[in-house]
Structure formats: structure tokens, C-alpha cells
């Protein structure tokens, strides 16, 4: 790990101000991903601004009947909140399916959304990776790509986003609140937070440098059942080969793209009277295989059809 300086932020506004003042600064929240990347020298911040103890961990009711989840609320706190479990079971199920209990106790809501890919070539500094070093190339395209993207990839990157929580939040139509480097508050759909790789996979979100996530706002729960299901290689502590969140007719997929993937074509097909299998076939028509990951097309289609069918059965 390379040397760095450290300070603890006193409030959110001073944190973003300091980020703008200090070259090479990064925010540190739970640190469950960033510190590992620093040990591998994939992340090399010159200065850490610790925002983990800011008073941003509250889970509060909104006037509209939803919940505002502070960015520093731990994953365990969110998953165990009685209101989340009762009104947003897909979110609770998604969080519990990710990481270990120890990591969920430490990981923050904001950090979960901003965690970086688990692509092995991203972590192997002897291999080319456009996400780690822009312009270096992508070893996964012709390499071991069993876990990689089947939707939305590019010739520069086929890595997938690892968050389970983000998939459920997209299906729940959540929004993100931030504080910009100028100190202004901003709020936008969470679905617009992450980017597809295109020519610049190292730029992973639409946040401006130094913009701090302060909360996630979940609207009132949608009518109808909610389901989150994840397929992975082992029973715990593994990222998704494929996952799906279904919430009141909205569908999001995980483990298949550079970002949580909103299955809008499947939703439209269902609204038009398609069966779950037909709807997922429509969604998967745009999927592509890089070789070893080709099985994920059929896997996601079958997983999606099963979950949608389960939700429709519950609704009867």
C-alpha cells in the first residue's frame, strides 16, 4: 500500500469542500472495497477523507410514504430494518444475499452502490484492463469470461457491476441524493447513477469528481409482490452469475451488465400479454456471448421467467 494522508470529515459540506481542495483525495466510508484495492495498488489515493462517521445513517419516513436511507447506514441496518423488511422485501433479500455478515455490518449504503467490479483481470495488475488503466486493453474479451457481461458490454470492457442492493433499488425506482463539489444538493433516479462501459469503462458513474452520495430515497412500495433471487457458484459470499429483482411489475437484472440492468423490454412484453418465458426471451434477444459466459443467456432467461411466474402466482 502506498503512503497516504487521512482526515475525518466533520460534516458533509466540509467533506466535499476538502475533496475539491486536496489533489488525489478520495472519500472513505466503510472501506470494505476501497482498502482492498489500495492494498493491491489498484486504487492509489493521496488523501483519504473519512465520511464514515457523518450523521448520515438514519432511515426515515418520507412525506410521500417511502423511506430515506442515509448513505452511511450499514447494509445490515438496512436489511434488518422492520420497515424495509415489511415494505421492501426485495431490498432486504438482495442485501442479505450479498457479502458476509461481517462485511454487511461495515459496508455502507453509498459504498455498496459505488463498489467496483470483481472481474479478475481488474484485480490482476499483470494483465491489461481498460477499467484499471484506460487504453491498456481488455484481457477478458479473449480470456476467462465466464462471469462477464451479456448485456450492454463494449469492445473495451465486459465487466459486470457486483452490487445486489443496487439491482433491487432499480426495481424499486429509488433515487439518489448527493452533495456536489460546489455544495449544492442533487437528486436523480438511481437507474441513472451507473454507466455502460462504452469507450471509457474506467468512468463508472455519472457523479462528478468529488460528488458525495448522502442518501437513497425509496418511493412508497409498489403494489404487488416483490421477489429477489440470485444464482451464484456457492451458497454464500459470491457475486451473482445472474440475479433478478421483481417489484410490482418492474424488473431489474444483476450480474449481467456493467450496471444494474432494467429489463424494460421484458416489462413491455408482459404488459402486452406475453408469458414470463416469452418476456424474458424478448429481453435476452439483445444479449451476446463472449465465449464462456454464453450459458448466462439461457440461465438469465430461465431465472427471470421463474421469478416473474412466482410473482404473478403470488399476486393471484
mmCIF file of C-alpha atoms in Angstrom:
data_model
loop_
_atom_site.group_PDB
_atom_site.id
_atom_site.type_symbol
_atom_site.label_atom_id
_atom_site.label_comp_id
_atom_site.label_asym_id
_atom_site.label_seq_id
_atom_site.Cartn_x
_atom_site.Cartn_y
_atom_site.Cartn_z
ATOM 1 C CA UNK A 1 0.000 0.000 0.000
ATOM 2 C CA UNK A 2 1.312 3.424 -0.904
ATOM 3 C CA UNK A 3 1.550 6.208 1.713
ATOM 4 C CA UNK A 4 -1.467 8.488 2.079
ATOM 5 C CA UNK A 5 -2.747 11.149 4.425
ATOM 6 C CA UNK A 6 -6.006 10.939 6.339
ATOM 7 C CA UNK A 7 -8.579 13.187 7.926
ATOM 8 C CA UNK A 8 -12.010 12.692 9.430
ATOM 9 C CA UNK A 9 -14.769 14.879 7.966
ATOM 10 C CA UNK A 10 -16.837 16.973 10.361
ATOM 11 C CA UNK A 11 -19.856 17.332 8.089
ATOM 12 C CA UNK A 12 -20.872 16.589 4.514
ATOM 13 C CA UNK A 13 -20.297 20.087 3.166
ATOM 14 C CA UNK A 14 -16.781 20.314 4.585
ATOM 15 C CA UNK A 15 -16.071 16.837 3.175
ATOM 16 C CA UNK A 16 -16.874 17.809 -0.409
ATOM 17 C CA UNK A 17 -15.022 21.113 0.079
ATOM 18 C CA UNK A 18 -11.891 19.303 1.239
ATOM 19 C CA UNK A 19 -12.171 16.829 -1.626
ATOM 20 C CA UNK A 20 -12.087 19.720 -4.063
ATOM 21 C CA UNK A 21 -9.099 21.290 -2.285
ATOM 22 C CA UNK A 22 -6.801 18.265 -1.962
ATOM 23 C CA UNK A 23 -5.425 16.658 -5.158
ATOM 24 C CA UNK A 24 -5.840 12.907 -5.240
ATOM 25 C CA UNK A 25 -8.419 12.808 -2.429
ATOM 26 C CA UNK A 26 -10.972 10.027 -2.017
ATOM 27 C CA UNK A 27 -13.893 9.547 0.318
ATOM 28 C CA UNK A 28 -13.642 6.632 2.754
ATOM 29 C CA UNK A 29 -16.856 5.169 4.177
ATOM 30 C CA UNK A 30 -16.955 1.503 5.284
ATOM 31 C CA UNK A 31 -13.758 0.800 3.361
ATOM 32 C CA UNK A 32 -14.683 -2.798 2.560
ATOM 33 C CA UNK A 33 -13.782 -2.394 -1.112
ATOM 34 C CA UNK A 34 -11.515 0.654 -1.261
ATOM 35 C CA UNK A 35 -8.955 -0.580 1.285
ATOM 36 C CA UNK A 36 -8.579 -3.916 -0.504
ATOM 37 C CA UNK A 37 -7.964 -2.066 -3.763
ATOM 38 C CA UNK A 38 -5.415 0.180 -2.054
ATOM 39 C CA UNK A 39 -3.517 -2.851 -0.746
ATOM 40 C CA UNK A 40 -3.282 -4.109 -4.341
ATOM 41 C CA UNK A 41 -2.320 -0.584 -5.510
ATOM 42 C CA UNK A 42 -5.216 -0.548 -7.929
ATOM 43 C CA UNK A 43 -6.545 2.470 -6.040
ATOM 44 C CA UNK A 44 -3.815 4.936 -5.081
ATOM 45 C CA UNK A 45 -5.397 7.917 -3.315
ATOM 46 C CA UNK A 46 -3.026 10.514 -1.923
ATOM 47 C CA UNK A 47 -5.507 11.548 0.771
ATOM 48 C CA UNK A 48 -8.499 9.906 2.444
ATOM 49 C CA UNK A 49 -11.459 11.884 3.759
ATOM 50 C CA UNK A 50 -13.287 9.652 6.218
ATOM 51 C CA UNK A 51 -17.041 10.220 5.907
ATOM 52 C CA UNK A 52 -17.992 7.027 7.725
ATOM 53 C CA UNK A 53 -18.942 8.773 10.968
ATOM 54 C CA UNK A 54 -21.008 11.571 9.464
ATOM 55 C CA UNK A 55 -24.614 11.646 10.759
ATOM 56 C CA UNK A 56 -25.957 10.129 7.546
ATOM 57 C CA UNK A 57 -27.042 6.721 8.821
ATOM 58 C CA UNK A 58 -30.683 7.429 9.643
ATOM 59 C CA UNK A 59 -33.532 5.558 7.947
ATOM 60 C CA UNK A 60 -36.505 7.912 7.985
ATOM 61 C CA UNK A 61 -40.048 8.069 6.636
ATOM 62 C CA UNK A 62 -40.639 10.440 3.728
ATOM 63 C CA UNK A 63 -43.772 12.616 3.449
ATOM 64 C CA UNK A 64 -44.764 10.577 0.378
ATOM 65 C CA UNK A 65 -44.779 7.297 2.311
ATOM 66 C CA UNK A 66 -41.383 5.993 1.289
ATOM 67 C CA UNK A 67 -38.076 5.753 3.116
ATOM 68 C CA UNK A 68 -34.962 7.907 3.022
ATOM 69 C CA UNK A 69 -31.934 5.726 3.720
ATOM 70 C CA UNK A 70 -28.828 7.603 4.793
ATOM 71 C CA UNK A 71 -25.730 6.851 2.754
ATOM 72 C CA UNK A 72 -23.802 5.744 5.847
ATOM 73 C CA UNK A 73 -26.464 3.284 7.023
ATOM 74 C CA UNK A 74 -24.797 -0.096 7.135
ATOM 75 C CA UNK A 75 -26.039 -2.861 4.881
ATOM 76 C CA UNK A 76 -27.016 -4.865 7.983
ATOM 77 C CA UNK A 77 -29.019 -1.968 9.404
ATOM 78 C CA UNK A 78 -30.959 -1.524 6.153
ATOM 79 C CA UNK A 79 -31.620 -5.229 5.638
ATOM 80 C CA UNK A 80 -32.777 -5.627 9.238
ATOM 81 C CA UNK A 81 -34.965 -2.539 9.440
ATOM 82 C CA UNK A 82 -38.540 -3.671 10.128
ATOM 83 C CA UNK A 83 -39.973 -1.159 7.626
ATOM 84 C CA UNK A 84 -37.605 -2.340 4.889
ATOM 85 C CA UNK A 85 -38.366 -5.995 5.579
ATOM 86 C CA UNK A 86 -42.113 -5.433 5.556
ATOM 87 C CA UNK A 87 -42.473 -2.898 2.730
ATOM 88 C CA UNK A 88 -39.409 -3.605 0.570
ATOM 89 C CA UNK A 89 -38.683 -7.323 0.949
ATOM 90 C CA UNK A 90 -36.832 -7.436 -2.378
ATOM 91 C CA UNK A 91 -34.304 -4.931 -0.999
ATOM 92 C CA UNK A 92 -33.816 -6.838 2.241
ATOM 93 C CA UNK A 93 -33.453 -10.132 0.352
ATOM 94 C CA UNK A 94 -30.921 -8.616 -2.041
ATOM 95 C CA UNK A 95 -28.727 -7.186 0.709
ATOM 96 C CA UNK A 96 -28.705 -10.408 2.716
ATOM 97 C CA UNK A 97 -27.675 -12.357 -0.388
ATOM 98 C CA UNK A 98 -24.509 -10.278 -0.723
ATOM 99 C CA UNK A 99 -21.155 -10.500 1.084
ATOM 100 C CA UNK A 100 -20.802 -11.904 4.612
ATOM 101 C CA UNK A 101 -22.406 -10.796 7.845
ATOM 102 C CA UNK A 102 -19.186 -9.111 8.945
ATOM 103 C CA UNK A 103 -18.894 -7.173 5.704
ATOM 104 C CA UNK A 104 -22.559 -6.142 5.787
ATOM 105 C CA UNK A 105 -22.011 -4.750 9.286
ATOM 106 C CA UNK A 106 -19.257 -2.481 7.958
ATOM 107 C CA UNK A 107 -20.338 -1.708 4.399
ATOM 108 C CA UNK A 108 -22.348 1.465 3.834
ATOM 109 C CA UNK A 109 -25.291 2.087 1.524
ATOM 110 C CA UNK A 110 -23.398 4.653 -0.529
ATOM 111 C CA UNK A 111 -20.309 2.483 -0.721
ATOM 112 C CA UNK A 112 -22.316 -0.524 -1.827
ATOM 113 C CA UNK A 113 -23.549 1.406 -4.843
ATOM 114 C CA UNK A 114 -20.029 2.541 -5.729
ATOM 115 C CA UNK A 115 -18.180 -0.745 -5.222
ATOM 116 C CA UNK A 116 -16.057 -1.768 -8.166
ATOM 117 C CA UNK A 117 -16.185 -4.830 -10.379
ATOM 118 C CA UNK A 118 -14.919 -8.239 -9.269
ATOM 119 C CA UNK A 119 -13.500 -9.000 -12.746
ATOM 120 C CA UNK A 120 -10.309 -10.997 -12.063
ATOM 121 C CA UNK A 121 -8.392 -9.089 -14.737
ATOM 122 C CA UNK A 122 -9.199 -5.812 -12.965
ATOM 123 C CA UNK A 123 -7.501 -7.216 -9.846
ATOM 124 C CA UNK A 124 -4.543 -8.789 -11.677
ATOM 125 C CA UNK A 125 -2.158 -5.902 -12.306
ATOM 126 C CA UNK A 126 -0.045 -8.013 -14.673
ATOM 127 C CA UNK A 127 -2.951 -8.206 -17.149
ATOM 128 C CA UNK A 128 -4.387 -5.498 -19.417
ATOM 129 C CA UNK A 129 -7.578 -3.868 -18.181
ATOM 130 C CA UNK A 130 -9.170 -0.725 -19.622
ATOM 131 C CA UNK A 131 -11.050 -0.147 -16.390
ATOM 132 C CA UNK A 132 -7.849 -0.090 -14.324
ATOM 133 C CA UNK A 133 -5.625 1.528 -16.969
ATOM 134 C CA UNK A 134 -7.509 3.291 -19.799
ATOM 135 C CA UNK A 135 -6.212 2.196 -23.184
ATOM 136 C CA UNK A 136 -4.492 -0.932 -21.874
ATOM 137 C CA UNK A 137 -6.934 -3.378 -23.472
ATOM 138 C CA UNK A 138 -9.335 -5.949 -22.077
ATOM 139 C CA UNK A 139 -7.994 -9.397 -21.267
ATOM 140 C CA UNK A 140 -11.471 -10.727 -20.525
ATOM 141 C CA UNK A 141 -12.645 -10.426 -24.132
ATOM 142 C CA UNK A 142 -10.479 -13.377 -25.184
ATOM 143 C CA UNK A 143 -9.850 -14.809 -21.738
ATOM 144 C CA UNK A 144 -11.714 -16.318 -18.817
ATOM 145 C CA UNK A 145 -15.039 -14.560 -19.115
ATOM 146 C CA UNK A 146 -17.498 -16.987 -17.562
ATOM 147 C CA UNK A 147 -18.769 -14.345 -15.098
ATOM 148 C CA UNK A 148 -18.846 -11.426 -17.510
ATOM 149 C CA UNK A 149 -21.489 -9.266 -19.156
ATOM 150 C CA UNK A 150 -24.011 -10.491 -21.684
ATOM 151 C CA UNK A 151 -25.831 -7.151 -21.926
ATOM 152 C CA UNK A 152 -24.522 -3.652 -22.610
ATOM 153 C CA UNK A 153 -20.832 -4.559 -22.933
ATOM 154 C CA UNK A 154 -18.388 -2.968 -25.345
ATOM 155 C CA UNK A 155 -15.140 -3.882 -27.098
ATOM 156 C CA UNK A 156 -13.377 -2.056 -24.251
ATOM 157 C CA UNK A 157 -14.942 -3.871 -21.279
ATOM 158 C CA UNK A 158 -17.339 -6.684 -20.395
ATOM 159 C CA UNK A 159 -17.048 -6.459 -16.602
ATOM 160 C CA UNK A 160 -20.207 -6.577 -14.504
ATOM 161 C CA UNK A 161 -21.324 -4.491 -11.544
ATOM 162 C CA UNK A 162 -21.291 -6.584 -8.353
ATOM 163 C CA UNK A 163 -23.951 -4.916 -6.189
ATOM 164 C CA UNK A 164 -27.067 -6.869 -5.216
ATOM 165 C CA UNK A 165 -28.566 -3.890 -3.400
ATOM 166 C CA UNK A 166 -28.432 -1.694 -6.497
ATOM 167 C CA UNK A 167 -30.431 -4.217 -8.526
ATOM 168 C CA UNK A 168 -33.286 -4.186 -6.011
ATOM 169 C CA UNK A 169 -33.184 -0.402 -5.725
ATOM 170 C CA UNK A 170 -33.505 -0.025 -9.510
ATOM 171 C CA UNK A 171 -36.557 -2.299 -9.493
ATOM 172 C CA UNK A 172 -37.994 -0.198 -6.654
ATOM 173 C CA UNK A 173 -37.470 3.008 -8.669
ATOM 174 C CA UNK A 174 -35.229 4.552 -5.990
ATOM 175 C CA UNK A 175 -33.489 7.894 -6.290
ATOM 176 C CA UNK A 176 -30.073 9.080 -5.127
ATOM 177 C CA UNK A 177 -29.358 12.244 -3.182
ATOM 178 C CA UNK A 178 -25.901 13.793 -3.462
ATOM 179 C CA UNK A 179 -23.894 16.819 -2.492
ATOM 180 C CA UNK A 180 -21.915 18.293 -5.364
ATOM 181 C CA UNK A 181 -18.417 19.774 -5.020
ATOM 182 C CA UNK A 182 -19.984 23.245 -5.064
ATOM 183 C CA UNK A 183 -22.121 22.304 -2.050
ATOM 184 C CA UNK A 184 -25.405 22.004 -3.936
ATOM 185 C CA UNK A 185 -27.818 19.139 -3.255
ATOM 186 C CA UNK A 186 -28.827 16.962 -6.214
ATOM 187 C CA UNK A 187 -31.395 14.169 -6.592
ATOM 188 C CA UNK A 188 -31.813 11.848 -9.577
ATOM 189 C CA UNK A 189 -33.036 8.310 -10.416
ATOM 190 C CA UNK A 190 -30.680 5.613 -9.186
ATOM 191 C CA UNK A 191 -31.065 3.934 -12.563
ATOM 192 C CA UNK A 192 -29.072 6.869 -13.972
ATOM 193 C CA UNK A 193 -26.219 6.558 -11.461
ATOM 194 C CA UNK A 194 -24.160 3.907 -13.271
ATOM 195 C CA UNK A 195 -22.833 3.994 -16.841
ATOM 196 C CA UNK A 196 -22.366 1.376 -19.515
ATOM 197 C CA UNK A 197 -18.673 0.921 -20.415
ATOM 198 C CA UNK A 198 -18.567 2.291 -23.966
ATOM 199 C CA UNK A 199 -15.081 3.620 -24.747
ATOM 200 C CA UNK A 200 -14.369 4.679 -21.156
ATOM 201 C CA UNK A 201 -15.104 1.842 -18.721
ATOM 202 C CA UNK A 202 -12.939 3.496 -16.055
ATOM 203 C CA UNK A 203 -15.685 6.132 -15.666
ATOM 204 C CA UNK A 204 -18.328 4.091 -13.891
ATOM 205 C CA UNK A 205 -20.957 6.599 -12.746
ATOM 206 C CA UNK A 206 -22.482 9.903 -13.707
ATOM 207 C CA UNK A 207 -21.260 11.504 -10.482
ATOM 208 C CA UNK A 208 -18.905 14.435 -10.923
ATOM 209 C CA UNK A 209 -15.489 14.034 -9.235
ATOM 210 C CA UNK A 210 -15.888 14.801 -5.546
ATOM 211 C CA UNK A 211 -19.684 14.411 -5.515
ATOM 212 C CA UNK A 212 -20.796 12.649 -2.319
ATOM 213 C CA UNK A 213 -23.817 10.348 -2.080
ATOM 214 C CA UNK A 214 -25.777 11.392 1.013
ATOM 215 C CA UNK A 215 -28.904 9.202 0.812
ATOM 216 C CA UNK A 216 -31.069 6.854 -1.207
ATOM 217 C CA UNK A 217 -34.781 7.604 -1.361
ATOM 218 C CA UNK A 218 -37.178 4.717 -1.945
ATOM 219 C CA UNK A 219 -40.702 5.691 -3.046
ATOM 220 C CA UNK A 220 -43.805 4.124 -1.483
ATOM 221 C CA UNK A 221 -43.752 0.372 -2.079
ATOM 222 C CA UNK A 222 -45.302 -0.668 -5.381
ATOM 223 C CA UNK A 223 -48.489 -2.669 -5.418
ATOM 224 C CA UNK A 224 -47.995 -6.362 -5.855
ATOM 225 C CA UNK A 225 -45.367 -8.882 -4.816
ATOM 226 C CA UNK A 226 -41.626 -8.380 -4.606
ATOM 227 C CA UNK A 227 -39.023 -11.052 -5.209
ATOM 228 C CA UNK A 228 -35.206 -11.066 -5.366
ATOM 229 C CA UNK A 229 -33.394 -14.195 -6.450
ATOM 230 C CA UNK A 230 -29.692 -14.726 -7.142
ATOM 231 C CA UNK A 231 -27.790 -17.559 -8.805
ATOM 232 C CA UNK A 232 -24.147 -17.902 -7.771
ATOM 233 C CA UNK A 233 -21.425 -20.511 -7.724
ATOM 234 C CA UNK A 234 -21.601 -21.198 -3.991
ATOM 235 C CA UNK A 235 -24.146 -20.688 -1.238
ATOM 236 C CA UNK A 236 -22.586 -17.592 0.304
ATOM 237 C CA UNK A 237 -20.084 -14.817 -0.250
ATOM 238 C CA UNK A 238 -20.198 -14.922 -4.030
ATOM 239 C CA UNK A 239 -21.296 -12.363 -6.583
ATOM 240 C CA UNK A 240 -24.178 -13.141 -8.883
ATOM 241 C CA UNK A 241 -23.844 -15.103 -12.069
ATOM 242 C CA UNK A 242 -27.324 -13.751 -12.638
ATOM 243 C CA UNK A 243 -29.927 -12.150 -10.407
ATOM 244 C CA UNK A 244 -33.333 -10.590 -10.753
ATOM 245 C CA UNK A 245 -35.407 -8.192 -8.696
ATOM 246 C CA UNK A 246 -39.157 -8.019 -9.372
ATOM 247 C CA UNK A 247 -41.180 -5.300 -7.670
ATOM 248 C CA UNK A 248 -44.736 -4.562 -8.698
ATOM 249 C CA UNK A 249 -44.124 -5.241 -12.364
ATOM 250 C CA UNK A 250 -40.718 -3.554 -12.559
ATOM 251 C CA UNK A 251 -37.791 -5.844 -13.358
ATOM 252 C CA UNK A 252 -34.041 -5.358 -12.877
ATOM 253 C CA UNK A 253 -31.274 -7.833 -13.609
ATOM 254 C CA UNK A 254 -27.889 -8.207 -11.910
ATOM 255 C CA UNK A 255 -24.638 -9.967 -12.781
ATOM 256 C CA UNK A 256 -25.243 -9.482 -16.489
ATOM 257 C CA UNK A 257 -24.101 -5.943 -17.293
ATOM 258 C CA UNK A 258 -21.793 -3.077 -16.323
ATOM 259 C CA UNK A 259 -24.696 -1.650 -14.304
ATOM 260 C CA UNK A 260 -27.965 -2.870 -12.797
ATOM 261 C CA UNK A 261 -29.951 -3.707 -15.904
ATOM 262 C CA UNK A 262 -33.534 -2.502 -16.152
ATOM 263 C CA UNK A 263 -35.427 -5.112 -18.185
ATOM 264 C CA UNK A 264 -37.700 -2.632 -19.925
ATOM 265 C CA UNK A 265 -38.328 -4.834 -22.947
ATOM 266 C CA UNK A 266 -39.499 -7.704 -20.742
ATOM 267 C CA UNK A 267 -41.756 -5.339 -18.805
ATOM 268 C CA UNK A 268 -43.307 -4.082 -22.040
ATOM 269 C CA UNK A 269 -43.816 -7.612 -23.308
ATOM 270 C CA UNK A 270 -45.564 -8.611 -20.080
ATOM 271 C CA UNK A 271 -47.797 -5.565 -20.304
ATOM 272 C CA UNK A 272 -48.712 -6.702 -23.809
ATOM 273 C CA UNK A 273 -49.786 -10.119 -22.605
ATOM 274 C CA UNK A 274 -46.618 -12.167 -23.046
ATOM 275 C CA UNK A 275 -45.888 -15.095 -20.774
ATOM 276 C CA UNK A 276 -42.898 -14.776 -18.404
ATOM 277 C CA UNK A 277 -40.804 -17.009 -20.666
ATOM 278 C CA UNK A 278 -41.783 -15.009 -23.765
ATOM 279 C CA UNK A 279 -40.992 -11.730 -21.995
ATOM 280 C CA UNK A 280 -37.540 -12.884 -20.950
ATOM 281 C CA UNK A 281 -36.901 -14.194 -24.450
ATOM 282 C CA UNK A 282 -37.556 -10.673 -25.743
ATOM 283 C CA UNK A 283 -35.138 -9.201 -23.182
ATOM 284 C CA UNK A 284 -32.430 -11.742 -23.914
ATOM 285 C CA UNK A 285 -32.665 -11.164 -27.676
ATOM 286 C CA UNK A 286 -30.121 -8.366 -27.219
ATOM 287 C CA UNK A 287 -27.726 -10.485 -25.135
ATOM 288 C CA UNK A 288 -24.371 -11.536 -26.578
ATOM 289 C CA UNK A 289 -21.812 -14.143 -25.587
ATOM 290 C CA UNK A 290 -18.079 -13.570 -25.269
ATOM 291 C CA UNK A 291 -17.459 -17.321 -25.101
ATOM 292 C CA UNK A 292 -17.519 -18.859 -21.654
ATOM 293 C CA UNK A 293 -20.325 -16.620 -20.438
ATOM 294 C CA UNK A 294 -22.781 -17.799 -23.095
ATOM 295 C CA UNK A 295 -24.580 -20.027 -20.589
ATOM 296 C CA UNK A 296 -25.735 -16.901 -18.736
ATOM 297 C CA UNK A 297 -28.151 -16.048 -21.551
ATOM 298 C CA UNK A 298 -30.218 -19.182 -21.013
ATOM 299 C CA UNK A 299 -29.656 -19.011 -17.248
ATOM 300 C CA UNK A 300 -30.984 -15.454 -17.009
ATOM 301 C CA UNK A 301 -33.938 -16.216 -19.264
ATOM 302 C CA UNK A 302 -34.979 -19.181 -17.124
ATOM 303 C CA UNK A 303 -34.296 -17.424 -13.833
ATOM 304 C CA UNK A 304 -36.292 -14.409 -14.927
ATOM 305 C CA UNK A 305 -39.218 -16.486 -16.154
ATOM 306 C CA UNK A 306 -39.307 -18.428 -12.878
ATOM 307 C CA UNK A 307 -39.247 -15.304 -10.702
ATOM 308 C CA UNK A 308 -41.840 -13.452 -12.771
ATOM 309 C CA UNK A 309 -44.054 -16.529 -12.700
ATOM 310 C CA UNK A 310 -43.613 -16.767 -8.926
ATOM 311 C CA UNK A 311 -44.563 -13.119 -8.518
ATOM 312 C CA UNK A 312 -47.610 -13.474 -10.754
ATOM 313 C CA UNK A 313 -48.733 -16.507 -8.756
ATOM 314 C CA UNK A 314 -48.402 -14.539 -5.525
ATOM 315 C CA UNK A 315 -50.493 -11.738 -6.991
ATOM 316 C CA UNK A 316 -53.439 -14.023 -7.690
#
